[in-house]
XYZ file of C-alpha atoms in Angstrom:
628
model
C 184.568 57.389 -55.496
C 182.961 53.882 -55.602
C 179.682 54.179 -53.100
C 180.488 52.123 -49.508
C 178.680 48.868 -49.048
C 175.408 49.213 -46.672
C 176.667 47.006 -43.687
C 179.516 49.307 -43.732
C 178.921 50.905 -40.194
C 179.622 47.560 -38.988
C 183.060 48.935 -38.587
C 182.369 51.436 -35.538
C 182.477 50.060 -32.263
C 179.288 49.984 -29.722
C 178.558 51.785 -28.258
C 180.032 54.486 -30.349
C 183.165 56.340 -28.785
C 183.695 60.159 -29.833
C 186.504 59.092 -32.014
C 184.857 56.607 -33.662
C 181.306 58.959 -34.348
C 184.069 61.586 -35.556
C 185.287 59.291 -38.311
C 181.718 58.396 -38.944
C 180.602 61.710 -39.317
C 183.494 62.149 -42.642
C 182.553 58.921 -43.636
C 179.282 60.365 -44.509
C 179.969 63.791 -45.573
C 182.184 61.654 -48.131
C 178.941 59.302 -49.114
C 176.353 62.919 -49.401
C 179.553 64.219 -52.147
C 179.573 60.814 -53.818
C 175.234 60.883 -54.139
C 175.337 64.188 -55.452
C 177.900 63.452 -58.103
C 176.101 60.295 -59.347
C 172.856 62.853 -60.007
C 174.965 65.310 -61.636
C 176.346 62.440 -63.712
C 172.431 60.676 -64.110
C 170.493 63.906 -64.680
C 173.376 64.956 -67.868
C 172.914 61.308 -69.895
C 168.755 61.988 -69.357
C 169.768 65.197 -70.852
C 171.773 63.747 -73.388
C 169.056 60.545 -74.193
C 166.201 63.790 -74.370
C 168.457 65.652 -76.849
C 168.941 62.403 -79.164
C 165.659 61.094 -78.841
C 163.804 64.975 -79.863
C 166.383 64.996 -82.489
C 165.246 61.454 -83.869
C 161.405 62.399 -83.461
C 162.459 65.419 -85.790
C 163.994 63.877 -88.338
C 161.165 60.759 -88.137
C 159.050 63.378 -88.225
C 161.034 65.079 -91.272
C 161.095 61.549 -93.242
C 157.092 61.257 -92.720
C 156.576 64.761 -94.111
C 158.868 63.751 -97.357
C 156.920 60.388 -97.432
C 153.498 61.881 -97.637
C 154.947 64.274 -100.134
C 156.331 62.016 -101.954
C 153.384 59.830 -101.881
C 150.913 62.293 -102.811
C 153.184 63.146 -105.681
C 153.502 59.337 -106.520
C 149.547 59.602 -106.276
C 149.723 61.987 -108.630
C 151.871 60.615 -110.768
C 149.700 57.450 -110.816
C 146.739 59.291 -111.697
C 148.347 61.052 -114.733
C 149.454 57.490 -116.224
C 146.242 55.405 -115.234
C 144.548 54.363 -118.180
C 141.087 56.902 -117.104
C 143.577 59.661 -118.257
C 144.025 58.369 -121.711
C 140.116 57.581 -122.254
C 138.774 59.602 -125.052
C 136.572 62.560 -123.721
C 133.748 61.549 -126.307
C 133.593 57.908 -124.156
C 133.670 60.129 -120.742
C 131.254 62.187 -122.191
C 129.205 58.796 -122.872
C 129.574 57.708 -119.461
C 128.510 60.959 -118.040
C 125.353 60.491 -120.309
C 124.366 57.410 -119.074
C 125.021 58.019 -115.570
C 122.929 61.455 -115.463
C 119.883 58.855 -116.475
C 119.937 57.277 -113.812
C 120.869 59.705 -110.961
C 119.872 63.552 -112.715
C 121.715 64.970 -109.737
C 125.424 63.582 -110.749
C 126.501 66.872 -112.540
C 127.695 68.016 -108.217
C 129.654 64.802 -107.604
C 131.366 64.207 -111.013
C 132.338 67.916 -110.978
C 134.043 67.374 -107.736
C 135.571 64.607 -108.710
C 138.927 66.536 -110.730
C 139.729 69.663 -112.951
C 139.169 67.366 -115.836
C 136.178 66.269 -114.688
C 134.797 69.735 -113.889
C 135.918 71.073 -117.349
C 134.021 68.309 -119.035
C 130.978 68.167 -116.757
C 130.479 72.495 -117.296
C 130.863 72.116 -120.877
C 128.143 69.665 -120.951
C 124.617 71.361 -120.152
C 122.723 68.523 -120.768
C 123.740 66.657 -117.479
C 122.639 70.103 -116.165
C 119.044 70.330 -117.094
C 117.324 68.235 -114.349
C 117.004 70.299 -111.175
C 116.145 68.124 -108.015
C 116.656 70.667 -105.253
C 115.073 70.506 -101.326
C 115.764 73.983 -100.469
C 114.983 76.476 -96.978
C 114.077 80.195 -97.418
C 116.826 80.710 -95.438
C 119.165 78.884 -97.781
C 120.805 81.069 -101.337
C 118.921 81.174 -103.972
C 122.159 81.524 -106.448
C 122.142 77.320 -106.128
C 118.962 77.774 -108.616
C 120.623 80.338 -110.631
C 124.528 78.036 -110.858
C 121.785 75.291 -111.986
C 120.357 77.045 -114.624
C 122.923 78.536 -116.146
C 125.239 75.447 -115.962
C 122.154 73.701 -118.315
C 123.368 76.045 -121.609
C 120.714 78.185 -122.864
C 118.682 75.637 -125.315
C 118.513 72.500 -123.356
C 115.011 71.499 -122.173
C 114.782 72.126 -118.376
C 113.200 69.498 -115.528
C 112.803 71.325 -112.591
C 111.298 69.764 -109.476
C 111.958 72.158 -105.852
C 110.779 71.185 -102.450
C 110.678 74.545 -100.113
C 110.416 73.378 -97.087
C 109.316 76.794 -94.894
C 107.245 75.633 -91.531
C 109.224 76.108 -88.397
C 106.764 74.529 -86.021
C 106.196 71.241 -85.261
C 102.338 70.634 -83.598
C 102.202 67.246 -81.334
C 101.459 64.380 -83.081
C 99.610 61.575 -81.972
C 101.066 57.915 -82.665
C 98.980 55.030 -82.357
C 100.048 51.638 -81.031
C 101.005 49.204 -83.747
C 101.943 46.125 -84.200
C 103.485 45.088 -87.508
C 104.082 41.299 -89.123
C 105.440 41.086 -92.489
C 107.633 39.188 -94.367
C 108.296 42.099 -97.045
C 108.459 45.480 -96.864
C 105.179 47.190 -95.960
C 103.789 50.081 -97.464
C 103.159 53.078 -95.056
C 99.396 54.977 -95.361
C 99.316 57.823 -97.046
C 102.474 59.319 -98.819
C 105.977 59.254 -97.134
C 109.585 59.874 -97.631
C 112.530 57.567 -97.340
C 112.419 58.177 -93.656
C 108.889 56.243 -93.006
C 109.317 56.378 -89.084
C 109.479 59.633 -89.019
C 106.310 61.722 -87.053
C 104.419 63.505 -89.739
C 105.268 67.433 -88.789
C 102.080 69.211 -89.667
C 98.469 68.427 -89.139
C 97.266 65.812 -91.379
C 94.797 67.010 -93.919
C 92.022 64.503 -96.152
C 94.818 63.164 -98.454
C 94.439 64.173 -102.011
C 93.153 60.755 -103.978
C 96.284 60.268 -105.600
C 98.922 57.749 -105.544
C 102.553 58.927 -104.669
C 104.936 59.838 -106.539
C 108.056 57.398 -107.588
C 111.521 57.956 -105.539
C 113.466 60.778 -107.226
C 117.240 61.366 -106.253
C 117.368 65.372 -104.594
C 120.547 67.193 -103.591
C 120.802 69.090 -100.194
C 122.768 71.662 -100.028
C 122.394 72.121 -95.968
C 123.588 68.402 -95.843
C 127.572 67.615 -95.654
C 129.344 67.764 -99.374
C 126.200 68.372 -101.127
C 124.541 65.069 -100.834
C 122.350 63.498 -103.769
C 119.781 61.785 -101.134
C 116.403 59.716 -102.318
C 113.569 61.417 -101.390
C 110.139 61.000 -102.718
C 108.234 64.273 -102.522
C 104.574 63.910 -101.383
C 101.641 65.892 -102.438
C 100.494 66.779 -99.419
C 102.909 66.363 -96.117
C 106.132 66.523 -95.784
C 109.462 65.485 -93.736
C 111.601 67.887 -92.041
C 114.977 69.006 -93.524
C 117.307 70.259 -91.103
C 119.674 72.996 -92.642
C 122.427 73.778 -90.311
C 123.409 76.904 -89.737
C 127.321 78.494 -90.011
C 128.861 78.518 -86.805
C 131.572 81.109 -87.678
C 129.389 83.835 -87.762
C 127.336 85.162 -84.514
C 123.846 84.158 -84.026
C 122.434 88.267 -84.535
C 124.303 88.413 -87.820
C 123.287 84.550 -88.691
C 119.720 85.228 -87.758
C 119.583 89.020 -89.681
C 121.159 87.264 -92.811
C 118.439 84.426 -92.570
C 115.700 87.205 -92.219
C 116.430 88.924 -94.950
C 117.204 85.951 -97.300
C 113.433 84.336 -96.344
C 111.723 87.452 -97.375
C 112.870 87.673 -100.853
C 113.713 84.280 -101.394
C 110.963 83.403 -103.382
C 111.549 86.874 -106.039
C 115.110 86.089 -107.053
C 114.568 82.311 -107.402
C 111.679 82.658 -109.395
C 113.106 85.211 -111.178
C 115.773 82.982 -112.726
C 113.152 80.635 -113.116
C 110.676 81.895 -115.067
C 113.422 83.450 -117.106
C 113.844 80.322 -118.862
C 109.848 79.724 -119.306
C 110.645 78.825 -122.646
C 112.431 75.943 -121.835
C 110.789 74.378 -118.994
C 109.846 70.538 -119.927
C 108.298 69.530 -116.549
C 108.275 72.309 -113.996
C 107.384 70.837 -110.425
C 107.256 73.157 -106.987
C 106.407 72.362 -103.675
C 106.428 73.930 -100.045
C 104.696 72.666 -97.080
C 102.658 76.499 -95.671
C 103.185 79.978 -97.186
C 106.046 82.189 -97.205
C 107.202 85.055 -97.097
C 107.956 85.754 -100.982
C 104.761 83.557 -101.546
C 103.670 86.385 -104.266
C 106.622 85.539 -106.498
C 104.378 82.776 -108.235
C 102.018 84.989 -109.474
C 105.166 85.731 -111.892
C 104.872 82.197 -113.361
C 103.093 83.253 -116.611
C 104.305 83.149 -120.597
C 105.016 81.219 -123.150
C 106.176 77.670 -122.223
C 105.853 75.714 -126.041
C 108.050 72.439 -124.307
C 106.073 72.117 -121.132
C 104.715 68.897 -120.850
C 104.047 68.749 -116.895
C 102.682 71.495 -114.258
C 102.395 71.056 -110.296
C 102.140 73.949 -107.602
C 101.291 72.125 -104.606
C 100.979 73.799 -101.075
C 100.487 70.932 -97.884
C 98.301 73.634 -96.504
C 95.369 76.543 -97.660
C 97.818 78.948 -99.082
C 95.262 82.285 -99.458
C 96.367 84.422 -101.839
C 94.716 87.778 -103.456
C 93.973 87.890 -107.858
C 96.646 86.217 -109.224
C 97.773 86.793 -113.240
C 99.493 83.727 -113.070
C 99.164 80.339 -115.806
C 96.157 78.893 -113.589
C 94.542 82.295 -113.762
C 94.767 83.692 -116.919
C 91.584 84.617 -118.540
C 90.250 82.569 -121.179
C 91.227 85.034 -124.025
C 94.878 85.236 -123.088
C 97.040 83.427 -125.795
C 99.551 81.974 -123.795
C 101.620 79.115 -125.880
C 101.340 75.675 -124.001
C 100.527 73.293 -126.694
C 102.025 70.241 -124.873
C 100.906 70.590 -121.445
C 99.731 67.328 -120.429
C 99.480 66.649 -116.932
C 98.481 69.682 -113.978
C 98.594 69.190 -110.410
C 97.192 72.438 -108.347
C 97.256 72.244 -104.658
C 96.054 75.293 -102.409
C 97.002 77.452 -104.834
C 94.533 79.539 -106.774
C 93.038 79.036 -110.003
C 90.736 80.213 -112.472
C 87.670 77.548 -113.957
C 88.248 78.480 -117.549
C 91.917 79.433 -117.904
C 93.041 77.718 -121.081
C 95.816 75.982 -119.136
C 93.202 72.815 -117.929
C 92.732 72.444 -121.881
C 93.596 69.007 -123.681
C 95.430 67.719 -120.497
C 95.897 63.807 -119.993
C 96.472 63.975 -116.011
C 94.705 66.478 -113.896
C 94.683 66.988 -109.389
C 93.220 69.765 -107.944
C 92.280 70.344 -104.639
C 90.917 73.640 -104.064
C 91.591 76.305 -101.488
C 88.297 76.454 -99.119
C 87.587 80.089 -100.430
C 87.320 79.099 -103.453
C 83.922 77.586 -104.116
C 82.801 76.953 -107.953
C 79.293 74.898 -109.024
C 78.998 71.693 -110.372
C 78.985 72.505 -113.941
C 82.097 74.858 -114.402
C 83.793 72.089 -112.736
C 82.041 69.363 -114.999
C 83.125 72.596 -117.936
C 86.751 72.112 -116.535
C 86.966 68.601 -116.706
C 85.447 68.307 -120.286
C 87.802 70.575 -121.912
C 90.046 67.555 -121.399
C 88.326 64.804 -122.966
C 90.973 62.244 -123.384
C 92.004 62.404 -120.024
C 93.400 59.065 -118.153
C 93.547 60.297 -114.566
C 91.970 62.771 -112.706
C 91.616 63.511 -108.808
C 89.336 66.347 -107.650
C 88.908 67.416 -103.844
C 86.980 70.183 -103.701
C 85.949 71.086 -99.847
C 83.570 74.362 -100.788
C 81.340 73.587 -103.552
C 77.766 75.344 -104.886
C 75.087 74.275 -106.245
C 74.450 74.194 -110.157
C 73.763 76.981 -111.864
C 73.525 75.362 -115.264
C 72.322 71.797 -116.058
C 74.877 69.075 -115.628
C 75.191 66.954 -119.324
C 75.781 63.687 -119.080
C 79.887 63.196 -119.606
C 81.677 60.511 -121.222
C 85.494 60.143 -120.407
C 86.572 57.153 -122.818
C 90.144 57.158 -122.051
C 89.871 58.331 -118.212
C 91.317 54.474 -115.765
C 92.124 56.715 -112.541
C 89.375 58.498 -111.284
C 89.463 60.348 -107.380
C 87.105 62.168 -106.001
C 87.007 63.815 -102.326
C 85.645 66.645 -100.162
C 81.840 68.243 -100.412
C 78.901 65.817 -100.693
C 77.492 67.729 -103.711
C 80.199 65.961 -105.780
C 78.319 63.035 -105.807
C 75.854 65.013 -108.248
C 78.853 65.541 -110.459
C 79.974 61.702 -110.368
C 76.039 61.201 -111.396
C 76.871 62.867 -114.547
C 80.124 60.684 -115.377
C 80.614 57.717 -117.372
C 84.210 55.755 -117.308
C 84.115 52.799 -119.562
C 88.055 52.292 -119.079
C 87.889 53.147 -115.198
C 90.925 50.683 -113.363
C 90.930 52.808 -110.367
C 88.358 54.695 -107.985
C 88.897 56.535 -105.104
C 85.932 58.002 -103.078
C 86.310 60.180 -99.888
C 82.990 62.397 -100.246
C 81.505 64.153 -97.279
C 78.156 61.799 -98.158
C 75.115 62.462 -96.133
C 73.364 59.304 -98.015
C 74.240 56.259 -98.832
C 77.027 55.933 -101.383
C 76.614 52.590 -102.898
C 73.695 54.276 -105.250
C 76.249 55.952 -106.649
C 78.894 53.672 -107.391
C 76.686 50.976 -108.574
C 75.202 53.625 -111.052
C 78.586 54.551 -112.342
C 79.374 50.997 -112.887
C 76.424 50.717 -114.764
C 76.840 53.543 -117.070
C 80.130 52.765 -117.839
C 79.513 49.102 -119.057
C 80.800 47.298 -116.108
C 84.525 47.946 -116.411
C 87.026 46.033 -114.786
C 87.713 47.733 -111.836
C 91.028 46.670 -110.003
C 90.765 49.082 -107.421
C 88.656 50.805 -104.921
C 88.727 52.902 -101.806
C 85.881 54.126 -99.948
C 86.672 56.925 -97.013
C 90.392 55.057 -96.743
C 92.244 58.456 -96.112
C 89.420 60.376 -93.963
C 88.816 58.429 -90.866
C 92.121 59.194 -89.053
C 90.555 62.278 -87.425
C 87.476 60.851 -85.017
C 86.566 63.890 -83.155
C 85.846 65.743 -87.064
C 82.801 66.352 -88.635
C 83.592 65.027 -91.686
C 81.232 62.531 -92.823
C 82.931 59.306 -94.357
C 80.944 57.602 -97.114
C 81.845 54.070 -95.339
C 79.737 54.872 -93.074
C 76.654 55.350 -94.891
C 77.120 52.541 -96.312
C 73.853 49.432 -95.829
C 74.498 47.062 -98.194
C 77.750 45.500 -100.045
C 75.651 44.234 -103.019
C 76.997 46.208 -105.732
C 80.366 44.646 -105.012
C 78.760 41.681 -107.029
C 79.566 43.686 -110.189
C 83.234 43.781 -109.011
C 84.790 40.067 -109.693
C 88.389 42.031 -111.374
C 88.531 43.903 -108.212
C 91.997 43.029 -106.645
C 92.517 45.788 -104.233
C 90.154 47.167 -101.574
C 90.080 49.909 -99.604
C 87.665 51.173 -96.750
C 86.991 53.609 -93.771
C 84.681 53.969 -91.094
C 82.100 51.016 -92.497
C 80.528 48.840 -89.925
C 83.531 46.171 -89.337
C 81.724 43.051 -88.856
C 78.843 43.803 -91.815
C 81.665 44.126 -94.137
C 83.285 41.325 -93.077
C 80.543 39.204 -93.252
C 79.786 40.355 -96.734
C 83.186 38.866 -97.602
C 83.233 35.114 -96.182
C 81.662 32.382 -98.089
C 77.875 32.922 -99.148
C 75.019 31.851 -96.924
C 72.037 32.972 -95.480
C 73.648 35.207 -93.226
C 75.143 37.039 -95.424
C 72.289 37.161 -98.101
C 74.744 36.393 -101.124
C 74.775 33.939 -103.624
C 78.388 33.621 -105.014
C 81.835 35.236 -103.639
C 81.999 38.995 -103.755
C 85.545 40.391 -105.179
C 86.726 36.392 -106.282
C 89.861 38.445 -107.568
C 90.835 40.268 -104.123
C 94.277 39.715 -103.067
C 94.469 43.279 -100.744
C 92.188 44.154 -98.108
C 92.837 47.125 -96.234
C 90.317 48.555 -93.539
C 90.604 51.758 -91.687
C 88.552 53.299 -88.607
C 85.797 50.901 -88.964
C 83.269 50.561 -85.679
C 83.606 46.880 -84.186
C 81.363 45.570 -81.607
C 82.353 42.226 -79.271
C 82.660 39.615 -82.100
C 84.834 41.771 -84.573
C 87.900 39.526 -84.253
C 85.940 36.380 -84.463
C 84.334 37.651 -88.072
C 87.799 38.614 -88.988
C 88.988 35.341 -88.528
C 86.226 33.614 -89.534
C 86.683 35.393 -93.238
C 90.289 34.665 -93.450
C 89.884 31.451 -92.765
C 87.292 31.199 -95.474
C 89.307 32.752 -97.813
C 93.102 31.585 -96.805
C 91.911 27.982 -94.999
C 95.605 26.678 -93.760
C 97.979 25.058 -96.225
C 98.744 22.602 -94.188
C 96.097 20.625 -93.701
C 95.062 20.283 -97.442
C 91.403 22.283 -96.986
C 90.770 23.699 -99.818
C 88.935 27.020 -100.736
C 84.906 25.817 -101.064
C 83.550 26.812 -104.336
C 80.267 28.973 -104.543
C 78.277 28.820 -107.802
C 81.514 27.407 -109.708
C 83.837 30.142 -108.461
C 86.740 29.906 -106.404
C 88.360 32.768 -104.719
C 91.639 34.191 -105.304
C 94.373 33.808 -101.365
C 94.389 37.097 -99.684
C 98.477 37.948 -99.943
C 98.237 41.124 -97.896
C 95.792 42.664 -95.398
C 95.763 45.685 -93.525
C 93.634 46.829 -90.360
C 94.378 50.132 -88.833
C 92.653 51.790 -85.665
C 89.909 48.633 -85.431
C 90.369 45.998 -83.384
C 92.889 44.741 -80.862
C 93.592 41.085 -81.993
C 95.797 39.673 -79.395
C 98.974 37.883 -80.058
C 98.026 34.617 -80.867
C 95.496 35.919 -83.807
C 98.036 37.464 -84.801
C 100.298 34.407 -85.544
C 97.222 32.778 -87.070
C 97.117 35.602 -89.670
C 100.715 35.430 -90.307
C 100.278 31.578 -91.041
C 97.688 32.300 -93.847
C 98.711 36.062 -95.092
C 101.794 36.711 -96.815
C 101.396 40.564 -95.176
C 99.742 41.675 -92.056
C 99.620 44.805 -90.582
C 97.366 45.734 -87.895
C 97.817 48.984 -85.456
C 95.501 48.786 -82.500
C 92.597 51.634 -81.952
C 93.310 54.147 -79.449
C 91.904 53.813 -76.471
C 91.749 57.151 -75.771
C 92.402 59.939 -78.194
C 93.934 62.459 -75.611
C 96.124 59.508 -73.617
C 99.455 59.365 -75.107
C 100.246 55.722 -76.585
C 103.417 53.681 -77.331
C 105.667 54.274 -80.311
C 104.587 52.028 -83.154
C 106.742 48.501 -83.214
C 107.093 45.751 -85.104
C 106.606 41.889 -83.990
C 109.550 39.428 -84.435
C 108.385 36.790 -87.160
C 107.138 33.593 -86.255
């Protein structure tokens, strides 16, 4: 019944009569029958358009299903006739060979990669043999044991683990910095990849060494095992965050971790020193003690392939008698004929174990219990006479019980030297003709330019590149710790340094030392340029009065006059100094902005953090300035 137009109760009469509201009345019952039937009629094609369009969803669906089959297959398929497949396993071996140089932690990803793959890269313990491994005592200790016995049972073994164990984090102060380079700076002290990070522990008197290079780790807390950069300090560390399995509850999560911390350090050095015999370089660090901290004590046997040896601890680790390599007495015939370089850090050790025998590179820094005299540490050092670097901090030291002999190291170019001021007896006793390098950051109670000047005299005047003086012990101005800087009068003997290109100094009067360094006049008592060579000046903690930015600027510009206007460097007694290229002032003065685009104009590097105003106020984040 077609529907009835909307005018159509034009029809009726008005006013209505009954007869013609009666036919009305039909009228509409007939237009209410019509209305439903059209819904009955809409509501069944929806029904029918639902139906066809679920049914074509399906089979769309269907058809995608079959496509991603069929293109994984075709993936497949592809993979099987691609030209890797037919590549001769001996030039896949190759190419595993020469990637496991460069990156020793490959052996994870290119096992992942395909059975193939995996087949080849297990049957191959070679790619294998260098463990990088930043590990939690929380974490398995079977990674260690899949790592050794995936290297074969002759290969040579390069171990290097980072534990990290603390689980507190004390506040750290940050000073307000302001940065201006054009090229990447170099952070003080030793860092990780993440350089912006807040240090986590309490700062200690770094250990006179410089860091190690960037070495390629794997993670196993991080996603897919990743192979991340990280370049292990000696002495602090970054925090590695190993998350913890959500599908188990937090009591059985936290039981399992308990349990696994306290004899984490037993079963991985048990599968360690199980393959003594074919340790190469065997490198462990951990940031405080643990739990299983007595599981070194086990390190001890025969080791005829071990060339390199570091236990390092970021803080005093006290332990009880150990039986251990470092402790062995000096009858014990342990085989380590080609141990070369040792690195002991808070970890105890014995004076005349035969392990500090015939080495090239020695570090130690002693725990503060353990307190030996001068001579059996001059004894220790001289049953290594060819040494080429060697870094001693020694906070506790006694008196000498037997006279010192005067010591000749021929070969020795690094030489650092830190902690009590009786050392500087022992450095009395030394002579380094082929010293490049010298670090000093004794707890001096005199004046410490004696002393260097004499050891520049014994050893011939050898051209020293290098020198820091208190650099790493100022950061901590409420300590007792007496810098040498500070004791220092006089910068005279620098006259005997003209190779010196780096120099490094802490808590020294800032505008003496300056002065000592601008061109030579009356004021400043010298006669020719001190350090004509120096091309890096960095200055730490010094105490400045009024004028200290003026004398700063007044020795820049005598060293790095502007470009620009053609003024040369002035010549003293025929010598011209070498540009400054990078300079560094940390916790010294507050220069202001515009010195600080006058540096940038002259220095190829600047960066200068501002001192604290007050040590307990909490300052700004350190930030960089935009260059100019």
């Amino acid at each position: 019944m077609a529907p009835q137009t909307a005018l159509s109760c034009l029809r009726y009469p008005e006013p209505p009569t009954l007869v013609s509201l009666e036919e009305a009345k039909r009228e509409l019952e007939a237009q209410r029958l019509s209305a439903k039937q059209l819904n009955d009629r809409i509501q069944t094609a929806e029904d029918n358009l639902a139906r066809l369009i679920q049914e074509s969803q399906c089979a769309i669906q269907q058809m995608e299903r079959e496509r991603i089959a069929l293109e994984d297959d075709m993936a497949q398929m592809l993979a099987y006739i691609s030209p890797i497949k037919r590549l001769p396993q001996e030039l896949l071996r190759q190419i595993f060979y020469m990637n496991f140089e460069d990156y020793p932690c490959c052996a994870w990803v290119l096992a992942a990669v395909c059975k193939l793959w995996r087949r080849l890269a297990l049957s191959m313990p070679k790619i294998w043999s260098k463990i990088r491994l930043v590990t939690t005592q929380e974490s398995s200790a079977d990674i260690i044991r899949l790592w050794v016995e995936r290297s074969g049972q002759k290969i040579p073994l390069d171990i290097e683990i980072f534990l990290k164990c603390a689980n507190t984090q004390p506040t750290v102060t940050v000073s307000r910095r302001r940065r201006a380079s054009t090229a990447s700076t170099i952070p003080d002290g030793w860092t990780t990849p993440w350089a912006d990070a807040a240090q986590w522990i309490t700062p200690l008197p770094p250990h006179p060494m410089p860091p190690p290079p960037m070495t390629p780790y794997v993670d196993f807390g991080a996603p897919h095992n990743t192979v991340i950069p990280l370049a292990l300090p000696t002495q602090t560390y970054e925090t590695l965050v190993v998350p913890v399995s959500a599908d188990r509850p937090h009591s059985a999560s936290s039981q399992s971790k308990s349990r696994a911390s306290l004899h984490w350090g037993y079963i991985a050095f048990f599968y360690l020193t199980e393959q003594m015999h074919r340790w190469e370089r065997f490198v462990f660090r951990f940031d405080r003690k643990f739990p299983s901290f007595a599981a070194l004590r086990n390190v001890a046997g025969d080791a005829p392939l071990l060339r390199e040896f570091e236990v390092s601890c970021a803080e005093p680790a006290f332990a009880g008698a150990w039986t251990w390599l470092p402790c062995s007495k000096a009858t014990s015939k342990y085989v380590i004929p080609e141990l070369q370089s040792l690195t002991l850090q808070y970890v105890p050790f014995e004076w005349s174990a035969p392990i500090f025998a015939n080495l090239r590179h020695l570090s130690l820094r002693t725990l503060p219990t353990n307190s030996l005299s001068l001579d059996r540490i001059l004894y220790l050092i001289t049953q290594s006479p060819e040494l080429e670097s060697l870094a001693l901090y020694h906070s506790s030291v006694n008196n000498v019980v037997l006279p010192l002999a005067p010591t000749v190291l021929r070969r020795l170019k690094v030489f650092s030297i830190g902690g009590h001021y009786l050392l500087n007896t022992l450095v009395d006793s030394l002579s380094l003709p082929a010293i490049r390098s010298l670090t000093i950051d004794l707890d001096n109670r005199d004046s410490v330019e004696d002393t260097i000047a004499n050891l520049v005299a014994r050893s011939n005047s050898p051209p020293l590149t290098t020198l820091s003086l208190a650099y790493g012990t100022t950061g901590n101005p409420n300590g007792i710790y007496y810098a040498p800087g500070s004791m220092i009068a006089s910068w005279h003997f620098l006259r005997e340094m003209d190779h010196l290109r780096t120099l490094q100094v802490g808590g020294v009067g800032f505008e003496n030392f300056l002065t000592s360094l601008t061109f030579p006049d009356d004021e400043n008592g010298q006669e020719k340029w001190l350090c004509p060579n120096l091309t890096t000046l960095a200055i730490r903690g010094c105490h400045s009065h009024g004028d200290g930015v003026s004398k700063l600027v007044q020795m820049i510009d005598a060293r790095n006059p502007d470009a620009s206007t053609g003024n040369p460097v002035v010549a003293a007694a025929g010598v011209v100094p070498t540009r400054l290229k990078r300079l560094e002032v940390h916790d010294c003065v507050i220069p202001g902005m515009d010195v600080m685009v006058w540096l940038q104009a002259r220095i190829d590097e600047v960066v200068v953090s501002e001192p604290p105003s007050d040590s307990i106020v909490p300052r700004s984040p350190p930030y960089q300035y935009s260059d100019f």
